[in-house]
Short mmCIF file of C-alpha atoms in Angstrom, two decimals:
data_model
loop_
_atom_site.label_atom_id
_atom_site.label_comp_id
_atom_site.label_asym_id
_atom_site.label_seq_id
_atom_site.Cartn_x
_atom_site.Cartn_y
_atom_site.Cartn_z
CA UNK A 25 0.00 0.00 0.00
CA UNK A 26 3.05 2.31 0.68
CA UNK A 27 4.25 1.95 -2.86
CA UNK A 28 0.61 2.14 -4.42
CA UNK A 29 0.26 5.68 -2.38
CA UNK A 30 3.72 7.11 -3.27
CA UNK A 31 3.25 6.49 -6.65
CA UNK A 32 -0.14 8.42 -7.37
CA UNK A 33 1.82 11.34 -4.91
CA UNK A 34 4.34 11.51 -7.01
CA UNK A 35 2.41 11.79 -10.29
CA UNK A 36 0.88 14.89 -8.66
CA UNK A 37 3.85 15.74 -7.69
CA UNK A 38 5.02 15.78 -11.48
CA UNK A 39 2.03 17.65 -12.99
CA UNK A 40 3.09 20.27 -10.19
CA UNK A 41 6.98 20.52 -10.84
CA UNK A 42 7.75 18.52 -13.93
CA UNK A 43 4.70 19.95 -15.65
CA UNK A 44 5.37 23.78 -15.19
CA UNK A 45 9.17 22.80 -16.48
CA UNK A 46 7.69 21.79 -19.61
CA UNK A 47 5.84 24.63 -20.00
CA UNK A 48 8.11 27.06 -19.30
CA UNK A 49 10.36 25.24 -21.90
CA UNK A 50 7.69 25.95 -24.43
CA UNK A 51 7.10 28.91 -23.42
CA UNK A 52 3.73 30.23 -23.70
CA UNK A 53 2.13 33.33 -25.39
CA UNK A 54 -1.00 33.99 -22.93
CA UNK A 55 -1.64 37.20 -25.40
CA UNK A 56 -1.63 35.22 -28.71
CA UNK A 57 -5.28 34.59 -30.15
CA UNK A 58 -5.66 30.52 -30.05
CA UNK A 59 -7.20 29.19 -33.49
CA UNK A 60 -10.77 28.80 -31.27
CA UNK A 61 -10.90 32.52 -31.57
CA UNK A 62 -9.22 33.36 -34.51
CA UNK A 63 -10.59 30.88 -36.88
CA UNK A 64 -14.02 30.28 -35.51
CA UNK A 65 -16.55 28.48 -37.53
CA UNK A 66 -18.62 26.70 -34.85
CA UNK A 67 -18.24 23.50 -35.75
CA UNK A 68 -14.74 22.60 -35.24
CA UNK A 69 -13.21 25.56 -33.90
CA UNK A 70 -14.96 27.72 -30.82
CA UNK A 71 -14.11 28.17 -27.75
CA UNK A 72 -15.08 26.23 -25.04
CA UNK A 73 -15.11 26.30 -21.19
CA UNK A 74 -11.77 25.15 -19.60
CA UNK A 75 -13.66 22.49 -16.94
CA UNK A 76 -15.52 21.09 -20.40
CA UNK A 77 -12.56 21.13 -22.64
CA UNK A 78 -10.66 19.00 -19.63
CA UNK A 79 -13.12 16.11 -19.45
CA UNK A 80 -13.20 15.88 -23.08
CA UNK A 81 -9.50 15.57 -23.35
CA UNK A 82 -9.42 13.36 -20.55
CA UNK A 83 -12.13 11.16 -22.02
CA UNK A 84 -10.88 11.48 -25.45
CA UNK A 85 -7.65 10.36 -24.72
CA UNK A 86 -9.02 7.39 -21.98
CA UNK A 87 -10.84 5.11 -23.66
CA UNK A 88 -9.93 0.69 -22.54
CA UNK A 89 -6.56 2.20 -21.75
CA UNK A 90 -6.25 2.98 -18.53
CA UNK A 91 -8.72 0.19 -17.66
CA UNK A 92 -8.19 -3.02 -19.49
CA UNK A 93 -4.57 -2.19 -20.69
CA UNK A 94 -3.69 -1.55 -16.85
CA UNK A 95 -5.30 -5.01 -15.81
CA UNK A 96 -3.25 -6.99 -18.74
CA UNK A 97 -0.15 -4.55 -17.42
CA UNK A 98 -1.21 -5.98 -13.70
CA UNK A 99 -0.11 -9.27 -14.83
CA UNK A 100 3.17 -8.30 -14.85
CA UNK A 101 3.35 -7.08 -11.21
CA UNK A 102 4.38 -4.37 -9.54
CA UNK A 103 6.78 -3.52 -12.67
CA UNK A 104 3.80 -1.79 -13.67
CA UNK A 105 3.79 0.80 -11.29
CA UNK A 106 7.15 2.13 -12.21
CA UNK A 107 6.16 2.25 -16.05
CA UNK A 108 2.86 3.85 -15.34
CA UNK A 109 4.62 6.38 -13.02
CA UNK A 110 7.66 7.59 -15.12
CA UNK A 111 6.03 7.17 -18.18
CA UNK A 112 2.84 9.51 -17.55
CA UNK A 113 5.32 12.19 -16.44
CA UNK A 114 8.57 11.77 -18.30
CA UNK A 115 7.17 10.48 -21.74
CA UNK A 116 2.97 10.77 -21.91
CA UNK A 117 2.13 13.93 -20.16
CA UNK A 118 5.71 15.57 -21.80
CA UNK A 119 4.30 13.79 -25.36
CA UNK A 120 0.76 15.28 -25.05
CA UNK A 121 1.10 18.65 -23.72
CA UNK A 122 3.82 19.45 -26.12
CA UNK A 123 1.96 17.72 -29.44
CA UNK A 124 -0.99 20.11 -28.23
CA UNK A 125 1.01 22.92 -28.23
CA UNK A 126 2.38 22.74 -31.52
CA UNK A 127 -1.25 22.21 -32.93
CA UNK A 128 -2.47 25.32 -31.07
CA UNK A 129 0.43 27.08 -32.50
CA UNK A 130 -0.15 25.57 -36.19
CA UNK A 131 -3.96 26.70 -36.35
CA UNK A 132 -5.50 23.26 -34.82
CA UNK A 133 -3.67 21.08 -37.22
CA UNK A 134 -4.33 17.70 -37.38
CA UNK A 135 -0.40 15.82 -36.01
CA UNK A 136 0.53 14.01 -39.49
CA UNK A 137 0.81 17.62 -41.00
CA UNK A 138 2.85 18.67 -38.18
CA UNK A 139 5.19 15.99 -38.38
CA UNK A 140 5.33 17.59 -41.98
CA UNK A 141 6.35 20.65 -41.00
CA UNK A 142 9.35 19.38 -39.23
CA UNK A 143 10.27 15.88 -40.53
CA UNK A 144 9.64 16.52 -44.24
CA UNK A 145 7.01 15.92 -46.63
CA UNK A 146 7.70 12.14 -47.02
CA UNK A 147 6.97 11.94 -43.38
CA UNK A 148 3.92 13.75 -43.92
CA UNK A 149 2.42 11.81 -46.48
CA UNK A 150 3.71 8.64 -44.50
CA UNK A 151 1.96 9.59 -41.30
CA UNK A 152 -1.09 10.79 -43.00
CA UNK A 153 -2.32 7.02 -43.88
CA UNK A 154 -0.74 5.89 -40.63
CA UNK A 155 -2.71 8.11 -38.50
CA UNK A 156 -5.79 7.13 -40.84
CA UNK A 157 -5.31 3.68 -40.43
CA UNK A 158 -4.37 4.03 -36.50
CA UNK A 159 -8.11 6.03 -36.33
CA UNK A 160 -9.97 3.36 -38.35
CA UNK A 161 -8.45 0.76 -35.78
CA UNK A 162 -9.29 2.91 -32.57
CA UNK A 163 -12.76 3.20 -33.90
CA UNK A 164 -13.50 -0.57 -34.35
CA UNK A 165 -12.06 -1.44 -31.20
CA UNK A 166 -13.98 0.96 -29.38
CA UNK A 167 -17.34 0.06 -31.23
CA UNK A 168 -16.86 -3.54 -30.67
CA UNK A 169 -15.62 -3.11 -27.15
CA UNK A 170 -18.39 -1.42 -25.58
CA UNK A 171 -20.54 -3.08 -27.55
CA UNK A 172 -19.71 -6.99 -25.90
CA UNK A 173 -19.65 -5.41 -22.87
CA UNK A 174 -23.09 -3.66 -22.97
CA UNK A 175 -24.79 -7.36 -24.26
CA UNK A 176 -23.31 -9.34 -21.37
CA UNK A 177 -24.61 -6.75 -18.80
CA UNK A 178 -27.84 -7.51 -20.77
CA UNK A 179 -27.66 -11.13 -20.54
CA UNK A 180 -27.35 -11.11 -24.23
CA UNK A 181 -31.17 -10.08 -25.04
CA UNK A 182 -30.61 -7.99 -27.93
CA UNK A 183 -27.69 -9.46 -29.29
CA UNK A 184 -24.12 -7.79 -29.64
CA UNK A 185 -25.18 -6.47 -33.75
CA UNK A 186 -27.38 -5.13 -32.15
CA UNK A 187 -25.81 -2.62 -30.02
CA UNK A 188 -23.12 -2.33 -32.94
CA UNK A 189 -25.52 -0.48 -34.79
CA UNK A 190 -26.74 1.82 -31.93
CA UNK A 191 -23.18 2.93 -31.16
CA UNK A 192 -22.53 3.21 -34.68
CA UNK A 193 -25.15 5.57 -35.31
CA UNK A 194 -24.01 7.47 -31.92
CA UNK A 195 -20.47 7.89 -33.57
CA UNK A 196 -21.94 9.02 -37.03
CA UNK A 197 -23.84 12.27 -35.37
CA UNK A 198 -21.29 12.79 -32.83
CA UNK A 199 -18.80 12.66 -36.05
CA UNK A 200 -20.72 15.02 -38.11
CA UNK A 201 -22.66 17.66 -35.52
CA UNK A 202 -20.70 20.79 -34.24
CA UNK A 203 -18.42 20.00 -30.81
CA UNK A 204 -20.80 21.77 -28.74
CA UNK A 205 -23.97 19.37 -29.56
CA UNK A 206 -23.56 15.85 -28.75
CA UNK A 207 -19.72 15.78 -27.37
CA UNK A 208 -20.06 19.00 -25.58
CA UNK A 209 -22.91 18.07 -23.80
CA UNK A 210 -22.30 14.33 -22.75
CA UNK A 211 -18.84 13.81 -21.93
CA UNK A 212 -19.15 15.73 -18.20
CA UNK A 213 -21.67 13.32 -17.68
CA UNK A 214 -19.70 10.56 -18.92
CA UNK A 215 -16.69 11.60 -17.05
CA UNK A 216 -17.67 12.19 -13.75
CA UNK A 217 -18.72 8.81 -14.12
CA UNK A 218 -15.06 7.78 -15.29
CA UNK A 219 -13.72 9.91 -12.18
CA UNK A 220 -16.49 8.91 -9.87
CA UNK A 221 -15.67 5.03 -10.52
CA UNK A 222 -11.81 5.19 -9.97
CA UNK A 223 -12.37 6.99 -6.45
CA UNK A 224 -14.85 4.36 -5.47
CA UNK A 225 -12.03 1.68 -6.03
CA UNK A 226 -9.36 3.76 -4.50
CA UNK A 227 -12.15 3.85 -1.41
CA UNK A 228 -12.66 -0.30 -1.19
CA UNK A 229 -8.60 -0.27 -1.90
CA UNK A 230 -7.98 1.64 1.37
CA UNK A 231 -10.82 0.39 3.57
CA UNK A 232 -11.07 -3.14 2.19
CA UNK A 233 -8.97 -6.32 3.39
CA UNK A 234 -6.84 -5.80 0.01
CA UNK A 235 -3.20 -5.58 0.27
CA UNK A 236 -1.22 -3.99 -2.91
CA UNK A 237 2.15 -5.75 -3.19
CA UNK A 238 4.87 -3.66 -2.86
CA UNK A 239 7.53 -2.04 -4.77
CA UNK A 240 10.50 -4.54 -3.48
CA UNK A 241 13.32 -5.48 -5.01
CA UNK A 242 12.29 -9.21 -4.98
CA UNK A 243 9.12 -7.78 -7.07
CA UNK A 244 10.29 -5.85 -9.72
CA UNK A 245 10.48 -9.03 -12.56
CA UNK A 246 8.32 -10.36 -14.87
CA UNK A 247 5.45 -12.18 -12.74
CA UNK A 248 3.79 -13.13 -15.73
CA UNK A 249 3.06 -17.22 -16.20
CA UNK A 250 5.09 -17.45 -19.11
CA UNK A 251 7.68 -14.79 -18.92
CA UNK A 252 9.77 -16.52 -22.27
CA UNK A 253 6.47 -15.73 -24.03
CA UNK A 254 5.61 -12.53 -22.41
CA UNK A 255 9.51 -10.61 -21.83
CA UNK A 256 8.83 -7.86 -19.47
CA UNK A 257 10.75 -5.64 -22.06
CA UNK A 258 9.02 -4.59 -24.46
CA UNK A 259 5.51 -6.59 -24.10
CA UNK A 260 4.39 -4.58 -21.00
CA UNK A 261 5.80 -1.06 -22.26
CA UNK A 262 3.19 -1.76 -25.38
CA UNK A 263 0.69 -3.44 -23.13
CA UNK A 264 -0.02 -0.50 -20.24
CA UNK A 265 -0.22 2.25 -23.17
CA UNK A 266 -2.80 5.02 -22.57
CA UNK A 267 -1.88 5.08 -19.04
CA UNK A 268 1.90 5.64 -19.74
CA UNK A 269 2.51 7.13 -23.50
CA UNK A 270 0.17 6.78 -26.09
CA UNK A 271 -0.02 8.15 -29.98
CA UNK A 272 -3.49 7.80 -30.13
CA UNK A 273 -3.63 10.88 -27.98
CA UNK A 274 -1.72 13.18 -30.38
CA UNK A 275 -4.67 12.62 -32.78
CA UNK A 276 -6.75 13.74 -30.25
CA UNK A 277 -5.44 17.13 -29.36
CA UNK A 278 -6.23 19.28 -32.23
CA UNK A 279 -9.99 18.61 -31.74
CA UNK A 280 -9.29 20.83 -27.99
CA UNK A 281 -6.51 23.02 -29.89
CA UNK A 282 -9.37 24.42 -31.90
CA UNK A 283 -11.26 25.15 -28.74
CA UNK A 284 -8.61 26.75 -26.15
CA UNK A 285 -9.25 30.19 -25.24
CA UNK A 286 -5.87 30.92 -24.47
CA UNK A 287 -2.16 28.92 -24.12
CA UNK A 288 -2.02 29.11 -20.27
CA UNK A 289 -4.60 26.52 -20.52
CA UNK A 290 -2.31 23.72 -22.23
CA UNK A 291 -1.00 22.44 -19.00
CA UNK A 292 -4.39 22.04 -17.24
CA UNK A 293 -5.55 20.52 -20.36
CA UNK A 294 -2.64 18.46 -22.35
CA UNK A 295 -0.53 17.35 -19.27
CA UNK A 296 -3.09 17.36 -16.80
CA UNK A 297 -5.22 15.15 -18.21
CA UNK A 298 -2.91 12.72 -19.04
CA UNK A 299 -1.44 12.91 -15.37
CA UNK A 300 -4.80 12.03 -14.42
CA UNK A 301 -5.26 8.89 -16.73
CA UNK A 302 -2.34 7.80 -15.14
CA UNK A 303 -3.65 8.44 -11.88
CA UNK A 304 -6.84 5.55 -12.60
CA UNK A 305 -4.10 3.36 -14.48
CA UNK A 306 -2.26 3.24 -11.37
CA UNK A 307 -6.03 2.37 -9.12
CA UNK A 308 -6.91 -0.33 -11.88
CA UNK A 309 -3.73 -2.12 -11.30
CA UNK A 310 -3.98 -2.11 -7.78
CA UNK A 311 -6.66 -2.98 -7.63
CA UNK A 312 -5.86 -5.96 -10.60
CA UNK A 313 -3.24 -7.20 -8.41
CA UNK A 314 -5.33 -7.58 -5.00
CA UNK A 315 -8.76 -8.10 -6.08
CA UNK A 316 -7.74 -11.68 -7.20
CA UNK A 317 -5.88 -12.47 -4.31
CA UNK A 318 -2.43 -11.65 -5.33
CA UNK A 319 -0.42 -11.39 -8.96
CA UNK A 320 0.00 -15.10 -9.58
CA UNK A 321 -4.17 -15.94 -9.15
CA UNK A 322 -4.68 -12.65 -11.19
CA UNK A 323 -2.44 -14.61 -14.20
CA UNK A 324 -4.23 -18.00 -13.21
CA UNK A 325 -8.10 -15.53 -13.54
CA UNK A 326 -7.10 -14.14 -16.56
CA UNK A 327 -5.56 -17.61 -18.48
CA UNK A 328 -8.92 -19.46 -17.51
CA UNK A 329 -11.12 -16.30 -18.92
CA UNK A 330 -8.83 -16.19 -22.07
CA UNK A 331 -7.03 -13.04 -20.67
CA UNK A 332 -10.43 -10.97 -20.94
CA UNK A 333 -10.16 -7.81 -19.40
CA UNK A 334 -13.37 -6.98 -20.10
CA UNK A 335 -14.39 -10.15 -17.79
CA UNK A 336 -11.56 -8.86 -15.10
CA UNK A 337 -13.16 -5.59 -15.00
CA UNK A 338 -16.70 -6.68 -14.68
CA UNK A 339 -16.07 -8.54 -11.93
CA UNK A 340 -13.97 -6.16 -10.11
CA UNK A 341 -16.63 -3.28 -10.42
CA UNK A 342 -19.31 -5.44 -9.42
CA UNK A 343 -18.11 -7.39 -6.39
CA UNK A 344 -16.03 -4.04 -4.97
CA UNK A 345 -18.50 -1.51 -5.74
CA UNK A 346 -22.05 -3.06 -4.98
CA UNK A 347 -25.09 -2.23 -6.77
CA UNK A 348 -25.07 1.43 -7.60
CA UNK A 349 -20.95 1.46 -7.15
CA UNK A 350 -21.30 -1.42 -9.60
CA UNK A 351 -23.52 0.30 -12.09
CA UNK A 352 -21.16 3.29 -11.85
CA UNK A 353 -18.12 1.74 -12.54
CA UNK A 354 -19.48 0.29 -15.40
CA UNK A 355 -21.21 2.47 -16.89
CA UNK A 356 -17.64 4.23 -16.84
CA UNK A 357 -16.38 1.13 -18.62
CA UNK A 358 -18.68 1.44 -21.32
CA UNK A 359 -18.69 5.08 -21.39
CA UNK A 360 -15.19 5.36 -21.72
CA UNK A 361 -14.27 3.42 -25.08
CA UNK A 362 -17.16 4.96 -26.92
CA UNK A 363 -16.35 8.21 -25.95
CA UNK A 364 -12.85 8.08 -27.54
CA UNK A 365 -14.24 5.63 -30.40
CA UNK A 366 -16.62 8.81 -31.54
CA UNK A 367 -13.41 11.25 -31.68
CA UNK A 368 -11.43 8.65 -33.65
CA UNK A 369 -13.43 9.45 -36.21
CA UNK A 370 -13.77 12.84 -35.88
CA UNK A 371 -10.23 13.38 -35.95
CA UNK A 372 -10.03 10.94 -38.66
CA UNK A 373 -12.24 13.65 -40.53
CA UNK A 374 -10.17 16.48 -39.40
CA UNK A 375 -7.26 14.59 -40.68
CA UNK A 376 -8.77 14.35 -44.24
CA UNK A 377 -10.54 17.75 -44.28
CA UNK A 378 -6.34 19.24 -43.98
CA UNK A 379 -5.11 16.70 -45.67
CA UNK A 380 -7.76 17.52 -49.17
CA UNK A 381 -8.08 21.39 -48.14
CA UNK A 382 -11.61 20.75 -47.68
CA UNK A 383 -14.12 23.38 -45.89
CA UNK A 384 -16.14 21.59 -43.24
CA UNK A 385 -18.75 24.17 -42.59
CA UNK A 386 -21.49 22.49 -44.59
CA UNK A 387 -22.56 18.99 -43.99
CA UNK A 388 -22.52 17.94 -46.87
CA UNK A 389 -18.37 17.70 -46.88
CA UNK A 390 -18.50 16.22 -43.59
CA UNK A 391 -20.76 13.44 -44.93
CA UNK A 392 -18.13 12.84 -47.61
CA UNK A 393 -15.35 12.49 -46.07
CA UNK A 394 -17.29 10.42 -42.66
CA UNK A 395 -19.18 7.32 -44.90
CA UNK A 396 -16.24 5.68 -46.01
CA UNK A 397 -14.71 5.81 -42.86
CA UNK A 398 -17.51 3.83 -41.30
CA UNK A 399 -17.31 1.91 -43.98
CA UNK A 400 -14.06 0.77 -43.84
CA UNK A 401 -14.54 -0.05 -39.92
CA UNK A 402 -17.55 -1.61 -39.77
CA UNK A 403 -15.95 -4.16 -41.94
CA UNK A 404 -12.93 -4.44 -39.69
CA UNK A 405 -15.88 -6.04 -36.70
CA UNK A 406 -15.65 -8.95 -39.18
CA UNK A 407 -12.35 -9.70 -38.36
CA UNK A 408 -11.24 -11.12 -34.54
CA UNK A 409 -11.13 -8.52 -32.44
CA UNK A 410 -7.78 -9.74 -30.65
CA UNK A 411 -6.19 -9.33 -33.66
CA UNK A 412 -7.05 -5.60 -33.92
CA UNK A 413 -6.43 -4.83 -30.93
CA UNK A 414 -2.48 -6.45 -31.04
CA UNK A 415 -1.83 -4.07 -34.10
CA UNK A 416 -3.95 -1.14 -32.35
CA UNK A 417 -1.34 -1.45 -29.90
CA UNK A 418 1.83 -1.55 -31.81
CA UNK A 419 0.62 0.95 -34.16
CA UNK A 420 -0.10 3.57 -31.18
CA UNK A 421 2.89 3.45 -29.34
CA UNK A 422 4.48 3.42 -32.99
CA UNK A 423 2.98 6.69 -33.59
CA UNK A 424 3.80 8.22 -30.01
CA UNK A 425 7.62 7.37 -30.98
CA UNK A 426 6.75 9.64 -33.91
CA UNK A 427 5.66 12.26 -32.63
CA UNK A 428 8.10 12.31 -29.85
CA UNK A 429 10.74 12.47 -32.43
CA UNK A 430 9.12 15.21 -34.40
CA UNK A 431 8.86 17.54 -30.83
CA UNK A 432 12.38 16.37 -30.82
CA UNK A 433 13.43 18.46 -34.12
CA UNK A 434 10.87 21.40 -33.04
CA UNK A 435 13.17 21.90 -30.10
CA UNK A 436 16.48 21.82 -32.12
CA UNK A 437 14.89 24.38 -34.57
CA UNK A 438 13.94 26.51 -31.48
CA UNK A 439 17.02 26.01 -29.73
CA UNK A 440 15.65 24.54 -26.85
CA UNK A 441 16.53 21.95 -24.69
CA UNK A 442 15.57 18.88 -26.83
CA UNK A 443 16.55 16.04 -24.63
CA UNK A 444 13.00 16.43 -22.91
CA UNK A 445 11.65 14.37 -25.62
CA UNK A 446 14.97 12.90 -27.31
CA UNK A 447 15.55 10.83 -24.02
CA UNK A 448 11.67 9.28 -24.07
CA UNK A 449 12.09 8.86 -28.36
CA UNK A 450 15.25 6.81 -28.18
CA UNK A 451 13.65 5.00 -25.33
CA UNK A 452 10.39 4.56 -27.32
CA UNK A 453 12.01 3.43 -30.31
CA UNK A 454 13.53 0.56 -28.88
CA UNK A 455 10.62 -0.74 -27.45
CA UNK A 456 8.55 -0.61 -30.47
CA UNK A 457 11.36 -1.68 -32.85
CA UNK A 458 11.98 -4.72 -30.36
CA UNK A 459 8.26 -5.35 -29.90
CA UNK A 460 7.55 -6.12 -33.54
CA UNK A 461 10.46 -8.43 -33.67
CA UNK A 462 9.55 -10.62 -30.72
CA UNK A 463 5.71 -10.44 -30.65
CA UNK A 464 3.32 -12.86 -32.20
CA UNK A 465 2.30 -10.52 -34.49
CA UNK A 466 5.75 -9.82 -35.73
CA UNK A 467 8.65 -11.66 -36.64
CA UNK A 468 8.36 -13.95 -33.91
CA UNK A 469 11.91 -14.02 -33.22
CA UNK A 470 13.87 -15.12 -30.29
CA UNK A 471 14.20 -12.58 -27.53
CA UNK A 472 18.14 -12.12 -27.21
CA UNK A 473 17.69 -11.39 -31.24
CA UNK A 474 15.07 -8.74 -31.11
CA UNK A 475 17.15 -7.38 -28.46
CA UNK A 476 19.96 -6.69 -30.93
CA UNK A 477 17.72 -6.16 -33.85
CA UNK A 478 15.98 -3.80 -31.73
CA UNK A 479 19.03 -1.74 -30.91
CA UNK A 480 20.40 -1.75 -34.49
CA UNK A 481 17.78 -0.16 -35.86
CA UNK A 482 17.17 2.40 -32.91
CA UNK A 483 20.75 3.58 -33.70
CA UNK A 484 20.18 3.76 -37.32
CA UNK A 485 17.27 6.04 -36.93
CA UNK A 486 19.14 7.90 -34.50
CA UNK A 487 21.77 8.69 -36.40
CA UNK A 488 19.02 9.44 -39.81
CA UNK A 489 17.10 11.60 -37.46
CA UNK A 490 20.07 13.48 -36.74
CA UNK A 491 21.47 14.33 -39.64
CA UNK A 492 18.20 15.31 -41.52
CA UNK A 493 17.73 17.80 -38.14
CA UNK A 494 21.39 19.37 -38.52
CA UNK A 495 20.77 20.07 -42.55
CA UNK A 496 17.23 21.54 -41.62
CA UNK A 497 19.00 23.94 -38.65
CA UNK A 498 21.39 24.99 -41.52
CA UNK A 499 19.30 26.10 -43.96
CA UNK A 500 16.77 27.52 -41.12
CA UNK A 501 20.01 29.66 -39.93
CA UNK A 502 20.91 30.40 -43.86
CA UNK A 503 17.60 31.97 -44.17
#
């Protein structure tokens, strides 16, 4: 319990110190108009109340996440803590703030045509399918999702199509209306819910007969059941995702660049809300760890529920919350993947509306750009849904490594002290390069290999990174 409670004081902590570091690193204009007011249309861009822009962020960027990725992350044991810990506040929260920031700075620009701007036109078109593709994943996950876990809390009356088709038609208006309507309105509800949930199992944590293990030296290995299968590095640094670092969330932040009233707000908004994801991260996994007794019957729970989270989660909510508790918690479960499923593929939109110049006032252009979106996913729900979800994964920490590199170049340019996001983009890199080289999805190859592999080709985009960012300073300075 010591551990568990140092660890969410210290993410305070970081939002506090770490967080105004960042900032002042960045340094903000507080007298610059933000693209909300200077480019108002009142669909995409308008400002919005600070309180209503945070719990859209927050929910935007949530999502399974910090729920079912923490519970898969639990599995690993108390390792988890650290990564959730250092990698909110060194990498995530460092990663989303600073991806904001450059969008509020670049008139709410969707992040492939920011990476553009600083890592070339190749990039650009490169990161403008991957972010596409990355959406179109996010959405189907987060339609199917919700949609299982909505029929089993209805005993399976309607049927899980069924409930496809009513949050599909849910993510079509909230895709299409102006921010204000449908996302504007809902997502307090939604996230008090979200907020509500995780502080009723941080109650049962500290007044229940539950005891968090403890951040020993004895426990910091992989606990998993097969750790050959499952090496600590890089499965669990691609496993706990939205509650450490996650791309996903760079798509997310032009939809509340277009909305701030002003830059002081970025911190509250960007790093604060990813602070707080990593704050109910660190209460699922707690309370992952402890709910089944200890790590090892959590791994035994999961293998004889084919390592559903959704199942983990149900029964933790249910059994630790009660009956309303219960109906809270879940309703935050359900809540929480649709509401970042919807600004998928809005962003997706956004993304394509830059990307083809086209005006998005009329709804007309917003209905040609949105149906082949929903298209596209609603034939991804034919295919397995575990397999989705493994290349959601790899494909969002993927982009995170992107972007961290591109804020990387953005502080060379600016002659500012890079390393903030160099240190987290090296680190990134080798977990993502090594990931697709060990996992099942990959190449499947053996660990000591991928470990090597991994390295190699970290250094080689090391070294490609920096010398395409020294001949861009030159001819920046030349000019």
């Amino acid at each position: 319990m010591i551990s568990f409670v140092f660890s969410i004081a210290v993410l305070i902590l970081g939002y506090f110190v770490y967080g105004k570091f960042i900032e002042k690193i960045f340094g903000v204009q507080p007298e610059k108009e933000t693209p909300a007011i200077r480019l108002r249309d009142d669909v995409d861009f308008m400002p919005l109340p600070t309180w209503r822009i945070f719990l859209i962020q927050f929910l935007n960027i949530a999502g399974l996440g910090p729920i079912f990725g923490a519970i898969a992350g639990a599995m690993f044991g108390p390792s988890a803590f650290l990564w959730i810990v250092f990698g909110s506040i060194f990498a995530g929260a460092v990663h989303d703030y600073l991806s904001g920031m450059l969008s509020v700075r670049h008139d709410g620009l969707s992040i492939s045509e920011i990476v553009g701007i600083y890592l070339g036109n190749n990039m650009k078109q490169l990161m403008r399918f991957f972010t596409i593709v990355l959406l179109i994943f996010v959405g189907t996950v987060f339609l199917m999702g919700p949609a299982k876990i909505v029929d089993g809390m209805t005993e399976n009356v309607w049927g899980v199509w069924v409930w496809v088709g009513i949050i599909l038609v849910y993510y079509v208006l909230s895709t299409l209306l102006p921010i204000d309507k449908l996302i504007g309105k809902l997502y307090p509800i939604f996230g008090i819910a979200m907020l509500l949930m995780a502080i009723g199992l941080l109650i049962a944590l500290f007044f229940g007969d539950y005891h968090i293990p403890e951040l020993l030296p004895s426990n910091i290995r992989n606990m998993t059941t097969n750790p050959e299968a499952t090496p600590l590095f890089p499965i669990l640094f691609v496993t706990i995702a939205c509650g450490a670092i996650s791309g996903f969330h760079a798509t997310q932040s032009p939809l509340m660049a277009r909305c701030m009233k002003n830059e002081r707000l970025g911190r509250k908004i960007f790093f604060g809300t990813m602070i707080t994801e990593g704050v109910v991260a660190l209460i699922w996994a707690a309370t992952a760890m402890t709910f089944f007794g200890n790590v090892a019957d959590l791994n035994d729970a999961m293998l004889a529920n084919n390592n559903n989270a959704a199942w983990a989660a149900n029964e933790i909510s249910l059994n630790m919350l009660g009956g309303i508790g219960g109906i809270l918690a879940l309703l935050g479960i359900v809540a929480a993947p649709i509401t970042s499923g919807d600004t998928a593929f809005r962003s997706a939109r956004l993304i394509l509306s830059d990307v083809f110049k086209f005006d998005q006032k009329k709804i007309r252009n917003r209905l040609v750009i949105s149906i082949p979106l929903f298209i596209v996913a609603f034939a991804l729900t034919q295919i397995d849904f575990g397999i989705i979800w493994r290349y959601f994964a790899w494909s969002n920490q993927t982009l995170a490594t992107v972007v961290l590199w591109t804020i990387t170049a953005y502080l060379i340019y600016e002659n500012k002290a890079y390393w903030i996001t160099l240190i987290p983009a090296l680190f990134m890199t080798m977990v993502c390069c090594t990931y697709i080289l060990v996992a099942p999805e990959g190449f499947q190859l053996p660990t000591n290999i991928s470990y090597i592999g991994g390295a190699l080709i970290t250094l080689s985009i090391s070294i490609l990174f920096w010398y395409h960012s020294t001949q861009k300073k030159k001819v920046i300075l030349e000019i």
